[in-house]
Every structure is written in C-alpha cells, then in structure tokens.
Coordinates of C-alpha atoms in Angstrom, one line a residue:
M56 CA -30.2 147.9 24.0
D57 CA -32.6 145.2 25.2
M58 CA -33.3 146.8 28.6
E59 CA -36.0 144.3 29.5
G60 CA -33.7 141.3 28.8
L61 CA -30.9 142.9 30.9
S62 CA -33.4 143.5 33.7
V63 CA -34.5 139.8 33.7
I64 CA -30.8 138.7 33.7
C65 CA -29.9 140.9 36.7
A66 CA -32.9 139.9 38.6
G67 CA -32.2 136.2 38.2
I68 CA -28.6 136.3 39.6
G69 CA -29.8 135.8 43.2
L70 CA -31.4 137.3 46.4
A71 CA -29.9 138.6 49.6
D72 CA -30.9 137.0 52.9
E73 CA -31.7 139.8 55.4
D74 CA -32.6 139.9 59.1
E75 CA -35.6 141.7 60.5
I76 CA -34.0 145.1 60.3
G77 CA -32.8 144.7 56.8
N78 CA -29.1 143.8 57.4
R79 CA -27.7 141.2 55.0
I80 CA -26.9 137.9 56.7
G81 CA -26.5 135.7 53.6
Y82 CA -27.1 135.3 49.9
S83 CA -29.0 132.8 47.9
P84 CA -27.9 132.4 44.2
G85 CA -30.7 132.0 41.8
E86 CA -31.4 128.7 40.0
Y87 CA -29.7 130.0 36.9
C88 CA -27.2 132.3 38.6
L89 CA -24.2 131.1 36.6
D90 CA -26.1 131.4 33.3
N91 CA -27.3 134.8 34.1
L92 CA -23.7 136.0 35.0
K93 CA -22.5 134.7 31.6
D94 CA -25.4 136.5 29.8
L95 CA -24.5 139.7 31.7
L96 CA -21.0 139.3 30.4
R97 CA -22.3 139.1 26.8
F98 CA -24.2 142.3 27.3
L99 CA -21.1 144.0 28.7
R100 CA -19.0 142.8 25.8
R101 CA -21.4 144.2 23.3
D102 CA -21.8 147.5 25.2
D103 CA -21.1 150.6 23.0
P104 CA -17.8 152.1 24.2
Q105 CA -19.1 155.5 23.2
T106 CA -22.3 155.5 25.3
R107 CA -21.7 152.6 27.7
E108 CA -25.5 152.2 28.3
V109 CA -25.2 148.7 29.8
F110 CA -22.4 149.8 32.2
K111 CA -24.5 152.8 33.4
Q112 CA -27.6 150.7 33.9
V113 CA -25.9 147.9 35.8
C114 CA -24.3 150.6 38.1
K115 CA -27.6 152.3 38.5
W116 CA -29.2 149.1 39.6
N117 CA -26.4 148.6 42.1
I118 CA -25.8 145.0 40.9
V119 CA -22.2 145.0 42.3
S120 CA -23.3 145.6 45.9
K121 CA -26.5 143.6 45.6
D122 CA -25.2 140.5 43.9
L123 CA -21.5 140.3 42.9
I124 CA -20.0 141.2 46.3
P125 CA -22.4 138.8 48.2
I126 CA -21.3 136.0 45.8
F127 CA -17.7 136.7 46.8
E128 CA -18.6 136.7 50.5
Y129 CA -21.0 133.9 50.7
C130 CA -20.4 131.6 47.7
Q131 CA -16.6 131.2 47.9
D132 CA -16.8 127.4 47.6
D133 CA -18.4 127.7 44.1
R134 CA -15.3 128.5 42.1
N135 CA -17.0 128.8 38.8
L136 CA -19.5 131.3 40.2
V137 CA -16.7 133.4 41.7
L138 CA -14.7 133.4 38.5
N139 CA -17.6 134.6 36.4
A140 CA -18.3 137.3 39.0
V141 CA -14.7 138.5 38.6
K142 CA -15.1 138.6 34.9
V143 CA -18.2 140.8 35.2
L144 CA -16.3 143.1 37.6
V145 CA -13.4 143.4 35.1
F146 CA -15.7 144.5 32.3
L147 CA -17.6 146.9 34.6
T148 CA -14.4 148.6 35.8
M149 CA -12.6 149.0 32.4
P150 CA -11.0 152.4 32.0
I151 CA -13.1 155.1 30.3
E152 CA -12.6 155.8 26.7
P153 CA -11.5 159.4 26.3
S154 CA -14.0 159.9 23.4
S155 CA -17.0 158.5 25.2
N156 CA -20.0 160.4 26.3
D157 CA -20.9 161.6 29.8
I158 CA -17.5 161.0 31.3
P159 CA -18.2 162.8 34.7
Q160 CA -21.1 160.4 35.3
Q161 CA -19.0 157.4 34.4
I162 CA -16.2 158.5 36.8
E163 CA -18.7 158.8 39.6
Y164 CA -20.1 155.3 38.9
L165 CA -16.5 153.9 38.9
W166 CA -15.8 155.5 42.3
G167 CA -18.9 153.9 43.6
L168 CA -17.6 150.5 42.5
K169 CA -14.2 151.2 44.0
S170 CA -15.8 152.1 47.3
A171 CA -18.0 149.0 47.4
I172 CA -15.0 146.7 46.6
T173 CA -12.8 148.4 49.2
C174 CA -15.3 148.1 52.0
S175 CA -15.9 144.3 51.4
D176 CA -13.9 141.1 51.3
T177 CA -13.8 141.1 47.5
V178 CA -10.0 141.7 47.2
A179 CA -9.2 138.9 49.7
V180 CA -11.3 136.4 47.9
I181 CA -9.9 137.3 44.5
V182 CA -6.3 137.1 45.7
S183 CA -7.1 133.6 47.1
L184 CA -7.8 132.5 43.5
L185 CA -4.1 132.9 42.7
E186 CA -2.8 130.5 45.3
G187 CA -2.8 127.5 42.9
P188 CA -1.4 129.3 39.9
L189 CA 1.4 130.9 41.9
Q190 CA 2.4 127.6 43.3
N191 CA 2.5 126.2 39.8
L192 CA 4.6 129.1 38.7
E193 CA 7.2 128.5 41.3
C194 CA 7.5 124.7 40.6
E195 CA 7.4 125.3 36.8
A196 CA 4.1 123.6 36.4
F197 CA 2.4 126.7 35.2
T198 CA -0.4 126.1 32.6
E199 CA -2.2 128.3 30.1
D200 CA -5.3 128.2 32.3
D201 CA -3.2 129.5 35.2
W202 CA -1.9 132.3 33.0
K203 CA -5.5 133.3 31.9
L204 CA -6.5 133.5 35.6
V205 CA -3.5 135.5 36.6
Q206 CA -4.1 137.9 33.6
L207 CA -7.8 138.3 34.7
V208 CA -6.9 139.2 38.2
L209 CA -4.1 141.6 37.2
T210 CA -6.5 143.3 34.8
F211 CA -9.0 143.7 37.7
F212 CA -6.4 145.4 39.9
R213 CA -5.2 147.5 37.1
N214 CA -8.8 148.7 36.5
I215 CA -9.4 149.6 40.1
L216 CA -6.1 151.4 40.5
A217 CA -6.8 153.4 37.3
I218 CA -9.8 155.0 39.0
Q219 CA -8.0 158.2 40.0
D220 CA -9.7 161.3 38.7
I221 CA -12.1 163.0 41.0
P222 CA -15.3 164.2 39.5
P223 CA -15.2 168.0 38.8
H224 CA -18.4 168.8 40.8
Q225 CA -17.0 166.9 43.8
K226 CA -13.9 169.0 43.7
A227 CA -16.0 172.1 43.5
G228 CA -18.1 170.9 46.4
G229 CA -15.1 170.3 48.7
S230 CA -15.5 166.6 48.8
A231 CA -12.1 165.8 47.2
S232 CA -10.8 164.6 50.6
E233 CA -13.2 161.7 50.7
F234 CA -12.0 160.4 47.4
V235 CA -8.4 160.8 48.4
S236 CA -9.1 158.9 51.6
L237 CA -10.8 156.1 49.6
R238 CA -7.9 156.0 47.2
D239 CA -5.4 155.6 50.1
K240 CA -7.6 153.0 51.8
F241 CA -7.6 150.9 48.7
M242 CA -3.8 151.1 48.4
E243 CA -3.5 150.0 52.1
L244 CA -5.8 147.1 51.4
L245 CA -3.6 146.0 48.5
F246 CA -0.6 146.0 50.8
N247 CA -2.4 144.1 53.6
E248 CA -3.5 141.4 51.1
N249 CA 0.1 141.1 49.7
V250 CA -1.1 142.2 46.3
M251 CA 2.0 144.2 45.7
D252 CA 4.3 141.3 46.5
I253 CA 2.3 139.1 44.1
I254 CA 2.6 141.6 41.3
I255 CA 6.3 141.8 41.8
V256 CA 6.7 138.0 41.8
I257 CA 4.7 137.8 38.5
A258 CA 6.7 140.6 37.0
Q259 CA 9.9 138.7 37.7
H260 CA 8.7 135.9 35.4
V261 CA 8.0 138.1 32.4
G262 CA 10.3 137.0 29.6
G263 CA 10.9 133.6 31.3
S264 CA 11.7 130.4 29.4
R265 CA 8.0 129.4 29.3
G266 CA 6.9 132.8 27.9
H267 CA 3.4 132.8 29.4
F268 CA 3.7 136.5 30.4
R269 CA 5.4 137.8 27.2
H270 CA 2.2 139.7 26.2
D271 CA 1.6 141.1 29.7
N272 CA 4.4 143.6 29.8
L273 CA 2.2 146.6 29.2
L274 CA -0.5 145.3 31.7
L275 CA 2.2 145.1 34.4
L276 CA 3.7 148.4 33.6
E277 CA 0.3 150.1 33.7
T278 CA -0.4 148.5 37.1
F279 CA 2.9 149.9 38.4
H280 CA 2.2 153.2 36.8
Y281 CA -1.2 153.6 38.6
I282 CA 0.4 152.5 41.9
S283 CA 3.0 155.2 41.6
W284 CA 0.5 157.7 40.3
S285 CA -1.9 157.0 43.1
R286 CA 0.8 157.6 45.7
S287 CA 1.9 160.8 44.0
R288 CA -1.7 162.1 43.7
I289 CA -2.3 161.4 47.4
N290 CA 0.7 163.5 48.4
C291 CA -0.4 166.3 46.1
Q292 CA -4.0 166.3 47.4
S293 CA -3.0 166.0 51.1
S294 CA -0.7 169.0 50.7
S295 CA -3.2 171.2 49.0
E296 CA -6.0 170.4 51.5
G297 CA -3.8 170.8 54.6
F298 CA -3.5 167.2 55.6
Q299 CA 0.3 167.7 56.0
G300 CA 0.9 164.2 54.8
N301 CA -1.0 162.5 57.6
I302 CA -3.0 160.2 55.3
C303 CA 0.1 159.2 53.3
G304 CA 1.8 155.9 53.9
P305 CA 5.6 155.6 53.8
I306 CA 7.1 156.1 50.4
A307 CA 9.1 152.9 50.7
S308 CA 5.9 150.9 50.9
S309 CA 5.0 151.6 47.3
M310 CA 8.4 152.5 45.8
D311 CA 11.7 151.1 47.0
D312 CA 15.0 150.3 45.3
S313 CA 13.8 147.0 44.0
M314 CA 10.7 148.6 42.5
F315 CA 12.9 151.1 40.6
Q316 CA 15.3 148.5 39.5
L317 CA 12.5 146.3 38.2
V318 CA 11.0 149.2 36.1
I319 CA 14.4 150.2 34.8
S320 CA 15.3 146.6 33.8
K321 CA 12.0 146.2 31.9
W322 CA 12.6 149.6 30.3
R323 CA 16.1 148.7 29.2
Y324 CA 14.8 145.3 27.9
A325 CA 12.2 147.1 25.8
F326 CA 14.7 149.6 24.4
D327 CA 17.4 146.9 23.6
G328 CA 14.8 144.8 21.8
L329 CA 13.1 147.7 20.0
K330 CA 14.7 146.8 16.6
E331 CA 13.1 143.4 16.7
T332 CA 9.9 143.9 18.5
K333 CA 8.9 147.4 17.3
E334 CA 7.0 147.6 20.7
Y335 CA 6.9 151.4 21.2
K336 CA 3.9 151.2 23.4
F337 CA 5.7 149.2 26.0
L338 CA 8.7 151.6 25.9
S339 CA 6.3 154.6 26.2
A340 CA 4.5 153.0 29.2
A341 CA 7.8 152.3 31.0
G342 CA 9.0 155.9 30.4
S343 CA 5.7 157.3 31.7
L344 CA 5.9 155.1 34.8
M345 CA 9.5 156.1 35.5
K346 CA 8.6 159.8 35.1
N347 CA 5.8 159.5 37.7
M348 CA 8.1 157.7 40.1
I349 CA 10.8 160.3 39.8
R350 CA 8.2 163.1 40.1
M351 CA 6.9 161.5 43.3
L352 CA 10.3 161.6 44.9
D353 CA 10.6 165.2 43.8
L354 CA 7.2 166.0 45.3
V355 CA 8.1 164.4 48.6
L356 CA 11.3 166.5 48.8
K357 CA 9.3 169.7 48.0
L358 CA 6.3 169.2 50.3
L359 CA 7.7 167.7 53.4
P360 CA 10.2 169.0 56.0
E361 CA 13.8 168.1 55.1
D362 CA 14.5 166.4 58.4
S363 CA 11.4 164.2 58.3
K364 CA 11.6 160.5 57.4
E365 CA 10.1 160.6 53.9
P366 CA 12.5 163.1 52.4
Q367 CA 15.4 161.1 53.8
T368 CA 14.0 158.0 52.2
A369 CA 13.6 159.8 48.9
R370 CA 17.2 161.1 49.0
I371 CA 18.6 157.6 49.7
L372 CA 16.6 156.3 46.8
L373 CA 17.9 159.0 44.5
Y374 CA 21.5 158.4 45.6
K375 CA 21.2 154.6 45.0
L376 CA 19.6 154.9 41.6
F377 CA 21.4 157.9 40.0
Y378 CA 24.8 158.1 41.6
D379 CA 26.3 155.8 38.9
Q380 CA 27.3 158.2 36.1
T381 CA 29.0 155.6 34.0
D382 CA 27.8 154.2 30.7
Q383 CA 25.7 151.7 32.7
G384 CA 24.0 154.3 34.8
V385 CA 20.4 155.5 34.5
T386 CA 21.4 159.0 33.5
Q387 CA 23.3 157.8 30.5
F388 CA 20.4 155.5 29.6
L389 CA 18.1 158.5 29.6
L390 CA 20.5 160.4 27.3
N391 CA 20.7 157.4 25.0
L392 CA 16.9 157.3 24.8
I393 CA 16.8 160.9 23.8
K394 CA 19.5 160.4 21.2
A395 CA 17.6 157.4 19.7
F396 CA 14.2 159.0 19.8
D397 CA 12.3 158.4 16.6
T398 CA 9.9 161.3 15.8
H399 CA 8.1 159.3 13.2
K400 CA 7.3 156.3 15.5
Q401 CA 7.2 157.8 19.0
P402 CA 4.8 160.4 20.3
K403 CA 6.2 163.8 21.3
S404 CA 4.9 163.2 24.8
D405 CA 7.5 160.5 25.3
L406 CA 10.2 163.0 24.4
A407 CA 8.7 165.5 26.8
D408 CA 8.8 162.8 29.6
L409 CA 12.5 162.1 28.9
V410 CA 13.4 165.8 29.0
E411 CA 11.4 166.3 32.2
M412 CA 13.1 163.4 33.8
I413 CA 16.5 164.8 32.9
C414 CA 15.6 168.2 34.3
V415 CA 14.2 166.9 37.5
L416 CA 17.2 164.6 38.0
V417 CA 19.7 167.4 37.4
R418 CA 17.9 169.6 39.9
L419 CA 17.7 166.8 42.5
M420 CA 21.4 165.9 42.0
E421 CA 22.2 169.6 42.6
K422 CA 20.3 169.5 45.8
L423 CA 22.0 166.3 46.9
Q424 CA 25.4 167.9 46.1
A425 CA 24.5 171.0 48.1
R426 CA 23.7 168.9 51.1
G427 CA 27.1 167.2 50.8
T428 CA 25.8 163.8 49.8
L429 CA 27.8 163.5 46.7
R430 CA 31.1 164.1 48.4
V431 CA 31.4 160.5 49.1
S432 CA 32.9 159.9 45.7
R433 CA 35.8 162.2 46.4
K434 CA 36.5 160.7 49.7
S435 CA 36.4 157.2 48.2
R436 CA 39.0 158.3 45.6
R437 CA 41.4 159.6 48.3
G438 CA 40.8 156.4 50.2
R439 CA 41.8 154.4 47.2
K440 CA 45.0 156.4 46.8
K441 CA 46.0 155.8 50.4
E442 CA 45.2 152.1 49.9
V443 CA 47.3 152.1 46.7
M444 CA 50.3 153.8 48.6
K445 CA 49.8 151.4 51.5
S446 CA 49.7 148.4 49.2
E447 CA 52.9 149.7 47.5
K448 CA 54.7 150.0 50.8
E449 CA 53.5 146.6 51.8
A450 CA 54.7 145.2 48.5
E451 CA 58.1 146.9 49.0
S452 CA 58.3 145.6 52.5
E453 CA 57.3 142.2 51.4
G454 CA 59.9 142.4 48.6
K455 CA 62.6 143.3 51.1
K456 CA 61.6 140.5 53.4
E457 CA 61.7 138.1 50.5
V458 CA 65.2 139.3 49.5
L459 CA 66.5 139.0 53.0
N460 CA 64.8 135.7 53.5
G461 CA 66.3 134.6 50.2
E462 CA 69.8 135.7 51.1
K463 CA 69.5 134.0 54.5
E464 CA 68.2 130.9 52.9
A465 CA 70.9 131.0 50.2
E466 CA 73.6 131.5 52.9
S467 CA 72.1 128.8 55.0
E468 CA 71.9 126.5 52.0
G469 CA 75.6 127.4 51.1
K470 CA 76.7 126.6 54.6
K471 CA 74.8 123.4 54.5
E472 CA 76.3 122.5 51.2
V473 CA 79.9 123.3 52.4
L474 CA 79.3 121.3 55.6
N475 CA 77.8 118.5 53.6
G476 CA 80.6 118.6 51.1
E477 CA 83.3 118.5 53.9
K478 CA 81.5 115.7 55.6
E479 CA 81.1 113.8 52.3
A480 CA 84.8 114.5 51.5
E481 CA 85.9 113.3 54.9
I482 CA 83.7 110.3 54.7
E483 CA 85.1 109.6 51.2
G484 CA 88.6 110.1 52.4
K485 CA 88.1 107.8 55.3
K486 CA 86.6 105.3 52.9
E487 CA 89.5 105.6 50.6
V488 CA 92.1 105.3 53.4
S489 CA 90.2 102.4 54.8
N490 CA 89.9 100.8 51.4
G491 CA 93.6 101.4 50.8
E492 CA 94.6 99.9 54.1
K493 CA 92.4 97.0 53.4
E494 CA 93.8 96.6 49.9
A495 CA 97.4 96.9 51.2
E496 CA 96.8 94.5 54.0
S497 CA 95.1 92.1 51.6
E498 CA 98.0 92.5 49.1
G499 CA 100.5 92.0 51.9
K500 CA 98.8 88.9 53.1
Q501 CA 98.6 87.6 49.6
K502 CA 102.3 88.3 49.1
V503 CA 103.2 86.7 52.5
L504 CA 101.1 83.7 51.7
K505 CA 102.6 83.5 48.2
G506 CA 106.1 83.8 49.7
E507 CA 105.3 81.1 52.2
K508 CA 103.9 78.9 49.5
E509 CA 107.0 79.5 47.3
A510 CA 109.3 78.8 50.3
E511 CA 107.4 75.7 51.1
I512 CA 107.6 74.6 47.5
E513 CA 111.3 75.3 47.6
V514 CA 111.8 73.4 50.8
S515 CA 109.8 70.5 49.4
G516 CA 112.0 70.6 46.3
S517 CA 115.1 70.6 48.5
H518 CA 113.8 67.6 50.4
A519 CA 113.1 65.8 47.1
T520 CA 116.6 66.6 45.8
I521 CA 118.2 65.4 49.1
Q522 CA 116.2 62.2 48.9
D523 CA 117.2 61.7 45.3
D524 CA 120.8 62.3 46.3
I525 CA 120.5 59.8 49.1
C526 CA 119.1 57.2 46.7
I527 CA 121.8 57.7 44.2
S528 CA 124.5 57.4 46.8
K529 CA 123.0 54.2 48.0

C-alpha cells in the first residue's frame, strides 16, 4: 500500500475552521477536495479484503469525523462533493469479510464510524439527496441516475444497520450497554428522519413495470433483516443487563402488519419464481429475515410482563398473520417451503430456519389458544349458523308474504277482470240494443217512406188514369 500517497490525499481533502478554544465552527474544502475524494475511493476499491489496510488507516486518522462529516454539515450546496463523500462512507462501512484478519479491531472501528454518523447531521443530509429521485419515482419519471443514487443511499443504511456485533473485550469490560444505547439511538434517528418510510416506499416499487429495482431485492431484504435483528438484539441486551425494556422503542415502530405482509409477499414472489430465476439467495434472505421477525415477537412475549403493551401488540400481530390456516395462509406456505426444499441447491441453515419458525409458531399458537384468543373462530361459526337459520326464516317469511300477496293480487285481478267483463258486456249489450233500435227505427222509417212513396205513386197513377178517362169521355 502506498501509505505516503494515501496520506497526501487525506491531507488535501480540507481543513476545519475552529474557534479560539478548538471548537469547529466551519470547514474549508481543499483546492482539489473533489479529486482527493475520488482518489480515496480508488484506494478503498483496491483495498485487500483480507487485511483492509486502507480502511484501518483511514479510520485511524479519523478522516470521517475530520473531513467527511464536515463536508455534509458545511458543504451541502456542493452536491458533487456530498455525493462523493457518501461513496467514501459506503466503502468504509462495508460489512466485514468473515475470513479477514483482525476482525475485533475492524468491529471497533466500525462502531466508531457509526457513533460519529449518529451524533451528526449526516443522515439528514443523505436523506435529502433522495427528494428528487422519490418525486420522479412517484410520477413515473424515474431515471437510471435516480436509481443509482437510491441504491447508493440504501447500501449506506444497510451497512450502518449491519454494525451489530459488540467487540468481545467490550462485553468483558461491561461496556455492552453503551453499544446497545448507540444502536437504539441510530434506530431512533432513522425513524425521525423517515428513513423507514422511504425504504418501504422503495420496496413497493420492486418488480414494477420499469424494473429499476429488480436487482435490489437482496439489498432491501438485508436492510429489513438488520432492522429486525437490531430490535431483537436490543431487547435481548436490555433484558440481560437489567434495563427491563426501558431503552426499547415500541415493537410496532419497527415491525407492524404491513411490514410482515411486505416481507411475506416478497418471500412468496421469490418462491413462486424460483424455477425461472434460480435466485436461492433471495429466498434465503427472506426466510432469515422472517425468522428473526418471528423470534423477536417470541422474545417480547418471553421477556416482558403479559399485561404490558408490547406483548399485547405482539399477540395481535401473531393473530393477524397466522390465524389463516387455509392454503393461502403463512403456515401452509412454510410447510410448502419445507416440502420443496432442495438439499442440493439450498443451505441446510435455510431448512433449520424453516423448522425453527414452524416450532416457534406452533408454540405461540398454543399460547394464544390457552389465552382464549383462538376461540373467535368457533364463535364466528355459531354466528354463521344463526345467520343462516335467520336467513332461512326470513326467506320462508318472504315466500309466504309473496304467496299471500300473489293470491291477493290474483283475486284482485280476477275481480277486476269480472267487473271489467261485466261492464264491457253491459256496454256491448247497450250498444247492441241501441244499434238494434237505431237499425229498426231506420228500417221502419225507410219502410214508411217507401210506403208513402209507393202510395204517392199509386195516387199519381190514379190521377193520371182519371184524367185519361176524362179525356176519352170528352
């Protein structure tokens, strides 16, 4: 490693402005601050994952507190500078390789970075970078550059959340409570800055039509996993050290019904598409996350008084999630996962997680049944029978009413038809009589007129005959 070159790069990032007593009151980026940040990134990319010498040296020189955090706090208007500072932070906080050297020292350095970030405005500034991309995401104007920025920020939060293990010598020295307090403080900071809401919004767009987040399933699940794990570890630590849950936030703040449903839906999606995607890592991450979430509920029920708020919340969550024992329920889904388990392609730890989840769920369901919570199903069945009987009676009553109404209507219609028939017959009769009278009268008149005419003709004929006779006699 070029230690001298690394030293020159770090020294050229910038200088802090201090008051007379040494308090920082500002920060002046160096002339080649941006170039030095990019060079530092190159050093970190080439860092040996086995020894991580660059990481250790940068942490030893306290570059994060001296330069990176001041850039976030005093150079927010220089977006390019801030983005490169975020990239440096992401590389510095990457999870430790299990096979690397000097792991306890690396863990201690990571906790130092987490402490410096938690006690500064770094998170707020980094979250503000997502304002534009999230707006574009909602109005379907999301670009590839937006996606890269969101991925960068998610990776940063995943890295900080993954800092969980307490150094062994700190545990032995009785300082574990300080690390637990810092862990909880960072979680509280994420909630205050709406980071959890942002992560859920992003997760809802995974698998969308534009497909920008199709490769980020594992990253999101790891983030949810560390959130859940953090809450679980906090409960464990607080119980073992006698805090009695005082430093724990409410369980619903990190895990609620929507959080469970989101993880389950992604888990189902991974399982259903397994034949095409062959993505066993995603399936494994989802199962591990779900196991930790269930264990956390179990832990809350074990450690806290039954009548306190947290166990009540845990029981409600369990009832909502696992009461459905049909083919669409989570319990049946777990059984399907066990049946379809491929020993050649999936690690045995995944099978152990599934078996553990089933065992914990069965035990928790037994506790719920002992408390009487599961009697609701029986009551609902009796209620349905009553409703069926009631509906049958109502139908029978309605049928009788319809028959009676039909008979009444038929009788009424019959009477109306008879009356109408009689009236019509009477009218027709009157018409016929009237017509007959008129015809008879007309015929009589015609006959009288005809007779009169004939008589007149006969009289006229008689007169003519008489006149002829007179003429002849003359």
